[in-house]
Coordinates of N, CA and C in Angstrom, one line a residue:
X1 N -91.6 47.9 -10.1 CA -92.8 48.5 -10.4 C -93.2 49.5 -9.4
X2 N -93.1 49.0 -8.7 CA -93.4 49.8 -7.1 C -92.8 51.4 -7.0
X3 N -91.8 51.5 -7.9 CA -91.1 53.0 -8.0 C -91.4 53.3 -8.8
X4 N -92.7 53.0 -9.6 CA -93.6 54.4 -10.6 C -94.4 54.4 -10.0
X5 N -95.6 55.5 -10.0 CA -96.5 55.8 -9.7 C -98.1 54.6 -10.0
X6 N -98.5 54.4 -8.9 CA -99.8 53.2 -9.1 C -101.0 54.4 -9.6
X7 N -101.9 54.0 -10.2 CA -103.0 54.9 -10.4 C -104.7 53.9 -10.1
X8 N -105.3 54.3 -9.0 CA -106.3 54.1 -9.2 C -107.3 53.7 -10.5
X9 N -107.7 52.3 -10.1 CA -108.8 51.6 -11.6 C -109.5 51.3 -11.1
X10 N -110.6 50.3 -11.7 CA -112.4 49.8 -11.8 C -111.5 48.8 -10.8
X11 N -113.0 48.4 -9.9 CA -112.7 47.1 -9.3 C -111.7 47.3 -8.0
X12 N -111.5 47.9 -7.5 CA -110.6 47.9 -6.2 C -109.1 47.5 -6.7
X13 N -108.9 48.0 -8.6 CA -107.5 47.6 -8.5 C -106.8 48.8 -8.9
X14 N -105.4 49.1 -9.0 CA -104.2 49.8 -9.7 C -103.7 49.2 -11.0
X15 N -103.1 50.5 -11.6 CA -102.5 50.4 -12.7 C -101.5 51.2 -13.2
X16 N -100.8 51.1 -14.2 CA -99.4 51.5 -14.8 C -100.1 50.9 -15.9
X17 N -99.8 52.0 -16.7 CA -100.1 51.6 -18.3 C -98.9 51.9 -19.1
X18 N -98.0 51.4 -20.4 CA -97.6 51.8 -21.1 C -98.2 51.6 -22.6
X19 N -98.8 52.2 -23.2 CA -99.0 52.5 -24.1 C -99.7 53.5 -25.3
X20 N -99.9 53.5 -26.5 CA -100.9 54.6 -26.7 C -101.9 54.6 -26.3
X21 N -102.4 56.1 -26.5 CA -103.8 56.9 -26.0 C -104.8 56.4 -27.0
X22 N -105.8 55.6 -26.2 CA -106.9 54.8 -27.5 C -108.1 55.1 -26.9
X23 N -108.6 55.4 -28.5 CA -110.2 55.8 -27.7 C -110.9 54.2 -27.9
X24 N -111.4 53.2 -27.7 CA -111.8 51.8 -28.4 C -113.5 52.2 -29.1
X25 N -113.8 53.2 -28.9 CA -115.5 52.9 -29.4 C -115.7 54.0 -30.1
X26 N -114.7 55.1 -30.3 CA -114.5 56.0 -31.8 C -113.5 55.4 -32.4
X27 N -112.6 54.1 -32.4 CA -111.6 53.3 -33.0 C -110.7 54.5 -33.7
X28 N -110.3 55.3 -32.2 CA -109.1 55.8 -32.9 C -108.1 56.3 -31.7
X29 N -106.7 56.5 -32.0 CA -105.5 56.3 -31.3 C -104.4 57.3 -32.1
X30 N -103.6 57.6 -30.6 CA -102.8 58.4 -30.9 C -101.7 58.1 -30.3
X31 N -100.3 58.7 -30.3 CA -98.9 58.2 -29.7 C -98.9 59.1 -28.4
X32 N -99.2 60.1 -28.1 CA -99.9 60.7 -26.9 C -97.8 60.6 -26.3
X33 N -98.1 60.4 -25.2 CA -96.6 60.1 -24.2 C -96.7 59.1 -24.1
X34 N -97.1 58.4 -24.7 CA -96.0 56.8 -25.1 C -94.6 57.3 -25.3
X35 N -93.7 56.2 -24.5 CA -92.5 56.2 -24.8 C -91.7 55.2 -24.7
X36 N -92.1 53.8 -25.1 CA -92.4 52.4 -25.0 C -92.7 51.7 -23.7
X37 N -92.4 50.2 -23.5 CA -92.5 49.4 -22.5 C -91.5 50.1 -21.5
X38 N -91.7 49.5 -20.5 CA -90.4 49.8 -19.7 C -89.4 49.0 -19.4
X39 N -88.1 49.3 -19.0 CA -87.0 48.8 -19.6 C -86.9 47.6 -18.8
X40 N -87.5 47.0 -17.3 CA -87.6 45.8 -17.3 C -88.2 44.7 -18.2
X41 N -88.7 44.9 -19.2 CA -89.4 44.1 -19.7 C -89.0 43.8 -20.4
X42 N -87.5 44.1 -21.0 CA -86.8 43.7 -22.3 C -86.5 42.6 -21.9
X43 N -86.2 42.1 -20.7 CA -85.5 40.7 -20.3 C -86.7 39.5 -20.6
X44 N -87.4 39.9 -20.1 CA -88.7 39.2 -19.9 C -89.4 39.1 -21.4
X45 N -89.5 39.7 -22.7 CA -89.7 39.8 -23.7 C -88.8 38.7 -24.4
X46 N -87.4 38.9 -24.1 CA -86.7 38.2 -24.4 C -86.4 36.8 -24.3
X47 N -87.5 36.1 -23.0 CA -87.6 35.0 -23.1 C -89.0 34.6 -23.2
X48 N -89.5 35.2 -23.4 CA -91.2 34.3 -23.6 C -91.0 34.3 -25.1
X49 N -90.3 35.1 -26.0 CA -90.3 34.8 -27.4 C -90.1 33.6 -28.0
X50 N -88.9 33.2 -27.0 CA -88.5 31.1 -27.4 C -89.0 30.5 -27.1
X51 N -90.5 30.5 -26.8 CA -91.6 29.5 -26.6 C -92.4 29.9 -28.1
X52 N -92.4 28.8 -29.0 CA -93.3 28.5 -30.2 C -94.3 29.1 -29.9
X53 N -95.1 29.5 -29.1 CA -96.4 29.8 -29.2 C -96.3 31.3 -29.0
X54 N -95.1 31.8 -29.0 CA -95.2 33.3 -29.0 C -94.1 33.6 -29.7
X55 N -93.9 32.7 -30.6 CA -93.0 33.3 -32.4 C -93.6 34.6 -32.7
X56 N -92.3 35.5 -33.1 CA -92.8 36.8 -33.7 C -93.5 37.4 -32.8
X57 N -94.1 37.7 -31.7 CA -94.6 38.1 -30.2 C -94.0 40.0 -30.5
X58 N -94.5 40.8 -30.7 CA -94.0 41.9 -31.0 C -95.1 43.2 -29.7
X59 N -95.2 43.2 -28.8 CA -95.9 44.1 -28.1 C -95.7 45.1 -28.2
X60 N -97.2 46.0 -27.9 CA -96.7 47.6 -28.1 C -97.5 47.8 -26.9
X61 N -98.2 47.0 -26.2 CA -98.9 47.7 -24.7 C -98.5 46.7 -23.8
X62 N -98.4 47.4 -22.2 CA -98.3 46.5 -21.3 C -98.9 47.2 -20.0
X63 N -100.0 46.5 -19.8 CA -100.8 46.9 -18.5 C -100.2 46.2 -17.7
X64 N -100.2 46.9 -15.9 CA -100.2 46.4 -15.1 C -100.7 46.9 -14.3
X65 N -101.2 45.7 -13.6 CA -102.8 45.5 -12.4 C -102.0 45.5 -11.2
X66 N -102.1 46.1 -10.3 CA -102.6 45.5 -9.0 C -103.8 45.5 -8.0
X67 N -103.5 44.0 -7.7 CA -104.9 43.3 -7.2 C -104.3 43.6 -5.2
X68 N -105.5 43.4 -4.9 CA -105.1 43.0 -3.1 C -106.7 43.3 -2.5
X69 N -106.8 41.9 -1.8 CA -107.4 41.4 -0.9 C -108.6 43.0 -0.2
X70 N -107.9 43.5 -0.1 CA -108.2 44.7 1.5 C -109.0 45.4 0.3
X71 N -108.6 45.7 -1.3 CA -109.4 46.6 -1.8 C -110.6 45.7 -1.9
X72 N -110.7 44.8 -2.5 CA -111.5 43.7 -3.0 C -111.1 43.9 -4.5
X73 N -110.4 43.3 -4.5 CA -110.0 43.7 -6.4 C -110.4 42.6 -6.6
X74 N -110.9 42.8 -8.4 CA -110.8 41.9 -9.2 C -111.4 42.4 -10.7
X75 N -111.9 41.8 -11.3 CA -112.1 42.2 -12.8 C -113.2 41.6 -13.7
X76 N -114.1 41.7 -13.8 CA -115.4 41.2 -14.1 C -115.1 40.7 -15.6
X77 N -116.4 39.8 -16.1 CA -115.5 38.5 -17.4 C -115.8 39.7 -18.6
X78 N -115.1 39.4 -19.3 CA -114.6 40.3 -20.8 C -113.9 39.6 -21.7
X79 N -113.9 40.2 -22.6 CA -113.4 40.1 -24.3 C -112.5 41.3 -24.2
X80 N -111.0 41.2 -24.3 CA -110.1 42.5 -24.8 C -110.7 43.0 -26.2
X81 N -110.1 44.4 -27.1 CA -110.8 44.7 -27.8 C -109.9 43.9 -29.2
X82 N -110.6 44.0 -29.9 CA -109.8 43.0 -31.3 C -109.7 44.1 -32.5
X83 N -109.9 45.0 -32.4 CA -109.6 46.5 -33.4 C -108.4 46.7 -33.3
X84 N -107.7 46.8 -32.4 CA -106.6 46.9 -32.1 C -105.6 45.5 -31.3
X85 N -105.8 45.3 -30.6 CA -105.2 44.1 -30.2 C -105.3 42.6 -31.0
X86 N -104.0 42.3 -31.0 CA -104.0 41.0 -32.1 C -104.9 39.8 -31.2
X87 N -104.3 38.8 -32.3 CA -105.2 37.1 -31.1 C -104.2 37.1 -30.1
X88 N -102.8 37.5 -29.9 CA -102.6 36.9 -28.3 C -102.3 37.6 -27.5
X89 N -103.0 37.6 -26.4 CA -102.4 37.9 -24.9 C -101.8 37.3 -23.8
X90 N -101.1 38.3 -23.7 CA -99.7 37.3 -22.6 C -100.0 37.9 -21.3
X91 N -100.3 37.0 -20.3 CA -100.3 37.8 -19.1 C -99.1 37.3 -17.9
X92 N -98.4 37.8 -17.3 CA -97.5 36.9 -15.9 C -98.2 37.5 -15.1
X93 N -98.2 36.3 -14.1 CA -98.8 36.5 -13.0 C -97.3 36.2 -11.8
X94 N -97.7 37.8 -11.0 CA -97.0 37.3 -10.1 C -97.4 37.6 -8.7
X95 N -96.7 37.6 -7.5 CA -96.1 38.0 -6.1 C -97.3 36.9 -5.6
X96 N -98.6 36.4 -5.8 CA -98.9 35.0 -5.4 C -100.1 34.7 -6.3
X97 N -100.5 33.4 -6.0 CA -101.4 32.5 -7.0 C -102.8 32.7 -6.9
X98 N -103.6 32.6 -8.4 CA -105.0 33.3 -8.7 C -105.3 32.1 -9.2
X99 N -106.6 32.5 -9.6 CA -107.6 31.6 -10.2 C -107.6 32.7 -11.6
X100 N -107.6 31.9 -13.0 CA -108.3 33.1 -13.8 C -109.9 32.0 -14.5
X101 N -110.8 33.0 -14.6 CA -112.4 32.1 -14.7 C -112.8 32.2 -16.1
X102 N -113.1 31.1 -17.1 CA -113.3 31.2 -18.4 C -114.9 31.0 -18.3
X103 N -115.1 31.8 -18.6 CA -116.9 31.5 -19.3 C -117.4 32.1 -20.6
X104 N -118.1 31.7 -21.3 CA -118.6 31.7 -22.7 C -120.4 32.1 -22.7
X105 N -120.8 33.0 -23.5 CA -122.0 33.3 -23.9 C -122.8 32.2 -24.7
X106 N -122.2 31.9 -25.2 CA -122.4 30.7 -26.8 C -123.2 30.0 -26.2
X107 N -124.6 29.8 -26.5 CA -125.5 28.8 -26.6 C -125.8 27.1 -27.4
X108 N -124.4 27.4 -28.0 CA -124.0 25.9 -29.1 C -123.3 24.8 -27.8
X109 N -123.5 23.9 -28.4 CA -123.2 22.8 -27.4 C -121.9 22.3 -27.1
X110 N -121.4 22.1 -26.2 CA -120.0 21.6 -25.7 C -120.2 20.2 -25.4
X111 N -119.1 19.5 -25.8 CA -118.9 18.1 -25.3 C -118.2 17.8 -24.0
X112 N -118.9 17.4 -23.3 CA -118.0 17.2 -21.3 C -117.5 16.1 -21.4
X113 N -116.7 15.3 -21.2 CA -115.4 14.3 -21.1 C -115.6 13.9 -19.2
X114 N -115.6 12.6 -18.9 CA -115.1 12.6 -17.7 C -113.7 12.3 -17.8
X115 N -113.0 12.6 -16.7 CA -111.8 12.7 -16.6 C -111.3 12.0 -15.2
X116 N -110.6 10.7 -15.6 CA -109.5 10.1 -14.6 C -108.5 10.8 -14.1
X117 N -108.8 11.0 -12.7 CA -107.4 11.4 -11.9 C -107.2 10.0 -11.2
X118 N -105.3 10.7 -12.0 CA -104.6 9.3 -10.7 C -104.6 9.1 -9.6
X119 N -105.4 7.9 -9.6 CA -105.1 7.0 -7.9 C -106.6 7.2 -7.1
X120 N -107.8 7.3 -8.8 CA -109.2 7.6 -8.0 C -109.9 7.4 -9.2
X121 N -111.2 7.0 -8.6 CA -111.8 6.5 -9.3 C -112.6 7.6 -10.1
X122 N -113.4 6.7 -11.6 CA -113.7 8.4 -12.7 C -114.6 8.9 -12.4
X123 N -114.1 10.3 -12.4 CA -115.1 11.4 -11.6 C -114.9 11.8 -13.4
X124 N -116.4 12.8 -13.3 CA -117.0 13.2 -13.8 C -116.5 15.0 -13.8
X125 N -115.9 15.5 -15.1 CA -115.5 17.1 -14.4 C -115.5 17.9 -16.1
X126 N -115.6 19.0 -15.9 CA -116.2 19.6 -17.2 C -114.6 19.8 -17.7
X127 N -114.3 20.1 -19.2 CA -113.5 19.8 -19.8 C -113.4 20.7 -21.2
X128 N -113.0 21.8 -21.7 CA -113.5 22.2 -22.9 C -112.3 21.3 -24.1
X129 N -112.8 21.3 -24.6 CA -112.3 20.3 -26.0 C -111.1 20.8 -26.7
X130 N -111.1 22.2 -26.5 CA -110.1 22.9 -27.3 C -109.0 23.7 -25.7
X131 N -108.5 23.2 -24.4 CA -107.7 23.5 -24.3 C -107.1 21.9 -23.5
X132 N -105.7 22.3 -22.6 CA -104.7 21.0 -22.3 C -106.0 19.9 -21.5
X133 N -106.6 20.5 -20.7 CA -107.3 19.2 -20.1 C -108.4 18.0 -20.5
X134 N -108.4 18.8 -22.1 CA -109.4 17.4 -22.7 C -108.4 16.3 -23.2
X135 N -109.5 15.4 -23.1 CA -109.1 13.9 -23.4 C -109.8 13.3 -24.4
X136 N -109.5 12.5 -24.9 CA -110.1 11.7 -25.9 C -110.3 10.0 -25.7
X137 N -110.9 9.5 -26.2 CA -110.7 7.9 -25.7 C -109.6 7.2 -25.7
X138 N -108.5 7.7 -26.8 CA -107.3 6.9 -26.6 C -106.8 7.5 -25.8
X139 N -106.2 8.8 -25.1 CA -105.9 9.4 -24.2 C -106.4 8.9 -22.6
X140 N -107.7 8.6 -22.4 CA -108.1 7.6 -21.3 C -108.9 6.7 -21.5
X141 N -108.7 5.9 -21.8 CA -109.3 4.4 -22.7 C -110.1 3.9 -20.8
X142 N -110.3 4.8 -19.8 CA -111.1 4.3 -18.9 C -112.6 5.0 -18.8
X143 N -113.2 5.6 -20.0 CA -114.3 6.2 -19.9 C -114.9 5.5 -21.4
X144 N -116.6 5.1 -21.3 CA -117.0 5.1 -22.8 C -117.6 6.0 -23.4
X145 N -118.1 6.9 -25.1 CA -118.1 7.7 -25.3 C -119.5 7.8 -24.5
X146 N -120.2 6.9 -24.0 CA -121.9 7.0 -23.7 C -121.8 7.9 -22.2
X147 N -120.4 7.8 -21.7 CA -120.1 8.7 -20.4 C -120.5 10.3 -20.7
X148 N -120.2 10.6 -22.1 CA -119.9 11.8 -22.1 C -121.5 12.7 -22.4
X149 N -121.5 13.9 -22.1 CA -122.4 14.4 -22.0 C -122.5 15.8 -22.5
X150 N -123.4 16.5 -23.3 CA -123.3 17.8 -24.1 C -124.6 18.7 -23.2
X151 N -123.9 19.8 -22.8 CA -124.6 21.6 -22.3 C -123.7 22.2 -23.1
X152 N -124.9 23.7 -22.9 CA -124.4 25.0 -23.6 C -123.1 25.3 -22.6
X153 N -122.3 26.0 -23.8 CA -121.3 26.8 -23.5 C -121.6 27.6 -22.1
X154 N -122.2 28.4 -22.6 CA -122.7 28.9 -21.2 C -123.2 28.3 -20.0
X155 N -123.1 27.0 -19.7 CA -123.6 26.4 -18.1 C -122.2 26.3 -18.1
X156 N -121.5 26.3 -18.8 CA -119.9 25.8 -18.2 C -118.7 26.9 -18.1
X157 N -118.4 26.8 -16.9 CA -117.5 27.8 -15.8 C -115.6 26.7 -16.0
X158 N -114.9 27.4 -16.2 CA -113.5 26.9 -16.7 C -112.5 27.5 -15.5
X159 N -111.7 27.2 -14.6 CA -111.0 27.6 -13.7 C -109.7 26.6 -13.9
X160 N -109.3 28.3 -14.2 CA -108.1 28.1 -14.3 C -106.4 28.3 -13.3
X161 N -105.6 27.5 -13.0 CA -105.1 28.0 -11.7 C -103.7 28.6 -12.5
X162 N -103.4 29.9 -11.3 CA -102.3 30.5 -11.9 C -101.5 30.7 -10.6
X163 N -100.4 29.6 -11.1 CA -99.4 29.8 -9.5 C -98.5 31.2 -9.9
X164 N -97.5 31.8 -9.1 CA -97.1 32.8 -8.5 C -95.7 32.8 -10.2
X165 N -95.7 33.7 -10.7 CA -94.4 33.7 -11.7 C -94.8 33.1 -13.1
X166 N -96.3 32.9 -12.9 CA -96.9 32.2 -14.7 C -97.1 32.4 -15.4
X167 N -96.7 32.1 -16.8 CA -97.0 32.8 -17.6 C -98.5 32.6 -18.6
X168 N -99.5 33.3 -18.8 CA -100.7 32.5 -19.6 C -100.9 32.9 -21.1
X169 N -101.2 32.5 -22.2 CA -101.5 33.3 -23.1 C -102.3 32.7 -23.4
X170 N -103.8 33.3 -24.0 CA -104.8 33.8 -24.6 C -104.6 33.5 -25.9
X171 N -105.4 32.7 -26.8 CA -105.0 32.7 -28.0 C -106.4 32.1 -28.8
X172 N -106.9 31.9 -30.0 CA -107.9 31.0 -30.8 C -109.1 31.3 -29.8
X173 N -110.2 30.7 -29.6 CA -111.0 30.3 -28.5 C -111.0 31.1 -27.5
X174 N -109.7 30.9 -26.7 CA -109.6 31.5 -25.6 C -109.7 33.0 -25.7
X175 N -109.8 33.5 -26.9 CA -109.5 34.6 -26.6 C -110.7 35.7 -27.1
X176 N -111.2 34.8 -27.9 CA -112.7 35.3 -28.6 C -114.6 34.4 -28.8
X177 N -113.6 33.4 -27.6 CA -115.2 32.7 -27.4 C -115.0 32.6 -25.6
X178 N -114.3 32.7 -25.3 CA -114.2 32.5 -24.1 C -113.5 33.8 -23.0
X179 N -114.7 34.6 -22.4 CA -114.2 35.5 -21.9 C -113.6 35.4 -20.2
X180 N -112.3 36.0 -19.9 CA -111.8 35.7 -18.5 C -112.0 36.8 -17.7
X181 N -112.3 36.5 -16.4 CA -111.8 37.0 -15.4 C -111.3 36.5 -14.0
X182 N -111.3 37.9 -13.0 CA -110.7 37.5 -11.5 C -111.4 37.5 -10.4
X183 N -112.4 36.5 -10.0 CA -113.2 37.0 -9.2 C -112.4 37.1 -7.2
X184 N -112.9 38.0 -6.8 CA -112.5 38.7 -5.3 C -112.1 37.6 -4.7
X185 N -113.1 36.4 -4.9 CA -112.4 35.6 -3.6 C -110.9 34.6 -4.0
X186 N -110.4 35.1 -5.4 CA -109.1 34.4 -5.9 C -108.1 35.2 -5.9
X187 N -108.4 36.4 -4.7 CA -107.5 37.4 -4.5 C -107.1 37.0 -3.2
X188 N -106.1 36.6 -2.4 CA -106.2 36.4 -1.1 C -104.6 37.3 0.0
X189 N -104.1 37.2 -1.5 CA -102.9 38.3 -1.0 C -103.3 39.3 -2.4
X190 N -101.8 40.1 -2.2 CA -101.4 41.0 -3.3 C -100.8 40.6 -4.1
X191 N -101.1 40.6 -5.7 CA -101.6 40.2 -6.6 C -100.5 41.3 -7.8
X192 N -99.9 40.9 -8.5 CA -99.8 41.7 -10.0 C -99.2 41.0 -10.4
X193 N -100.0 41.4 -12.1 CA -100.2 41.1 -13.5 C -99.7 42.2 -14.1
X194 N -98.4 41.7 -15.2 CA -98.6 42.1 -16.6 C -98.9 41.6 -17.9
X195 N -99.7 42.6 -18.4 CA -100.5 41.8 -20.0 C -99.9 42.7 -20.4
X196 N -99.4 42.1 -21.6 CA -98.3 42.1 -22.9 C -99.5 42.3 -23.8
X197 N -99.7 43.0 -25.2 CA -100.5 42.8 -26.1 C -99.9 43.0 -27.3
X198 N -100.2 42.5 -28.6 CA -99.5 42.8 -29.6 C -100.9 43.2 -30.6
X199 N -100.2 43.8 -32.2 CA -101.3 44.5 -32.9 C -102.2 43.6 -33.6
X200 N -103.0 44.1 -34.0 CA -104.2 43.4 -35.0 C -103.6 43.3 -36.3
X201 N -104.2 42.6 -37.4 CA -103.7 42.7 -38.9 C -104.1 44.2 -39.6
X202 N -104.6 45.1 -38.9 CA -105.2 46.2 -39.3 C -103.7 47.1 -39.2
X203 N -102.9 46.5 -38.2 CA -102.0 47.2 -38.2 C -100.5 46.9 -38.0
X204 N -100.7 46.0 -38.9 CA -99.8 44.9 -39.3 C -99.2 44.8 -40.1
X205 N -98.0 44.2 -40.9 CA -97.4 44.1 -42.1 C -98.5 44.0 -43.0
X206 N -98.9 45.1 -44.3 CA -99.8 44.3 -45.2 C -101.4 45.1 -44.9
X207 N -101.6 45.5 -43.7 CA -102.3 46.2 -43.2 C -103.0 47.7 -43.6
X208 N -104.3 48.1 -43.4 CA -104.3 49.2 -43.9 C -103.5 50.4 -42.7
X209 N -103.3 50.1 -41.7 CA -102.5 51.1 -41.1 C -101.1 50.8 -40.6
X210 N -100.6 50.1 -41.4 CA -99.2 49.5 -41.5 C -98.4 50.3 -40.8
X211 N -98.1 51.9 -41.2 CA -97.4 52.8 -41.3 C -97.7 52.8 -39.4
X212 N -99.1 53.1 -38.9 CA -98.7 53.4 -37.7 C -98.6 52.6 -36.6
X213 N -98.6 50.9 -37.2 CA -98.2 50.2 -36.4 C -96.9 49.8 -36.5
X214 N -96.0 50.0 -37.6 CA -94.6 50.3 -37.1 C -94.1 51.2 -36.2
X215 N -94.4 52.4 -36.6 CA -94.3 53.2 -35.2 C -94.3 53.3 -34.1
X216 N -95.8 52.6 -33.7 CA -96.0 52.0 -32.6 C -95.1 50.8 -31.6
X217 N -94.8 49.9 -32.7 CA -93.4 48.8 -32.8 C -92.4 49.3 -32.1
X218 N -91.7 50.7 -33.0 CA -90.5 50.7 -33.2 C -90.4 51.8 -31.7
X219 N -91.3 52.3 -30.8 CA -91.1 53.4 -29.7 C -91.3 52.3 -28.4
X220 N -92.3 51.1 -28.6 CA -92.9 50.2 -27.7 C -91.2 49.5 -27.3
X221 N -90.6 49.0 -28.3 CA -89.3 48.3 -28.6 C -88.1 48.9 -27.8
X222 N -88.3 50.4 -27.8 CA -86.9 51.1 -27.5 C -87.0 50.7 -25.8
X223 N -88.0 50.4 -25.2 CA -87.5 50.1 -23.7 C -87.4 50.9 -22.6
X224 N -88.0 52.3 -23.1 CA -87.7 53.5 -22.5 C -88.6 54.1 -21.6
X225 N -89.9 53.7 -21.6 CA -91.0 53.9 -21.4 C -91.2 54.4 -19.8
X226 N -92.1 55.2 -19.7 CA -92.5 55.8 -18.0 C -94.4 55.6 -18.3
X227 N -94.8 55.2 -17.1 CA -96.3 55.2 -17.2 C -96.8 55.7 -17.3
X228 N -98.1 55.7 -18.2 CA -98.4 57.2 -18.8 C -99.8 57.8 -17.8

């Protein structure tokens, strides 16, 4: 990465972009100097596909961040755009370990779970229902349901840990009720991320702009790409 050009972003970070030229809030886009992903990423494409949860995984954008300490990088909480970008986002995290921070606007009520850790006694720790860390009573048959306790989505903060080489994806929930970010102090070294994105149904098989999200496909695909 280091032998393309970094470009100055929001937040004390860098970037390399490969993809089309999008305007998101006149919802319109062009192929500009796109000239796909770049050719490291065919390897790496190549294996996050054989994980079930990223069947059919077809990207046509791939940002990458860099974060570091000295700037104060980081990235304030957000929603990617859904006009164009499908439900998943793939991000690797690499060169060392972050925090990424889920929080929600939603005023509807969440159900909090306490949660048994091994070799201690039950501590009480927030829990969202819909990802790996909830439990249910047969799952820890050492809490009763009278433990459990309901706040708004919004009082509850989700931290998430991302060691060095991980892969995360964004999907259901996570990706349109629950907005992420990076805050400064989860920066402690230098930091890069690439997010992988794939298209919406708008531009999708079946789609009304079918036509130019094959295009899109078929240039992102070739591997050839320089940052635009």
């Amino acid at each position: 990465m280091d032998q393309e050009e970094w470009r100055l972003s929001q937040s004390g970070r860098r970037k390399q972009d490969f993809g089309p030229k999008v305007n998101f809030k006149k919802q319109k886009l062009r192929v500009g100097n796109f000239s796909g992903l770049p050719n490291v990423s065919q390897v790496i494409w190549e294996r996050m596909k054989q994980h079930t949860v990223l069947e059919g995984f077809l990207p046509v954008e791939q940002c990458n961040l860099d974060y570091h300490s000295e700037r104060g990088s980081s990235i304030d909480p957000h929603f990617d755009d859904s006009w164009l970008w499908g439900e998943r986002l793939v991000s690797l995290n690499l060169l060392s370990d972050t925090v990424f921070t889920m929080t929600s606007d939603d005023v509807s009520s969440l159900q909090l779970m306490p949660v048994l850790q091994e070799g201690s006694e039950l501590n009480s720790t927030s829990s969202d229902g819909n990802n790996a860390s909830d439990m249910n009573h047969t799952q820890n048959p050492g809490y009763s349901k009278s433990q459990a306790k309901h706040v708004p989505y919004c009082d509850v903060e989700v931290a998430i840990r991302l060691p060095r080489r991980s892969l995360v994806v964004l999907y259901g929930d996570a990706r349109y009720k629950w907005k992420h970010a990076i805050h400064r102090e989860n920066i402690e070294h230098r930091r890069v991320c690439s997010t992988f994105r794939e298209l919406s149904k708008e531009f999708s098989l079946g789609g009304k702009k079918e036509k130019l999200g094959e295009m899109l496909v078929n240039i992102a695909l070739s591997f050839q790409g320089k940052p635009i």
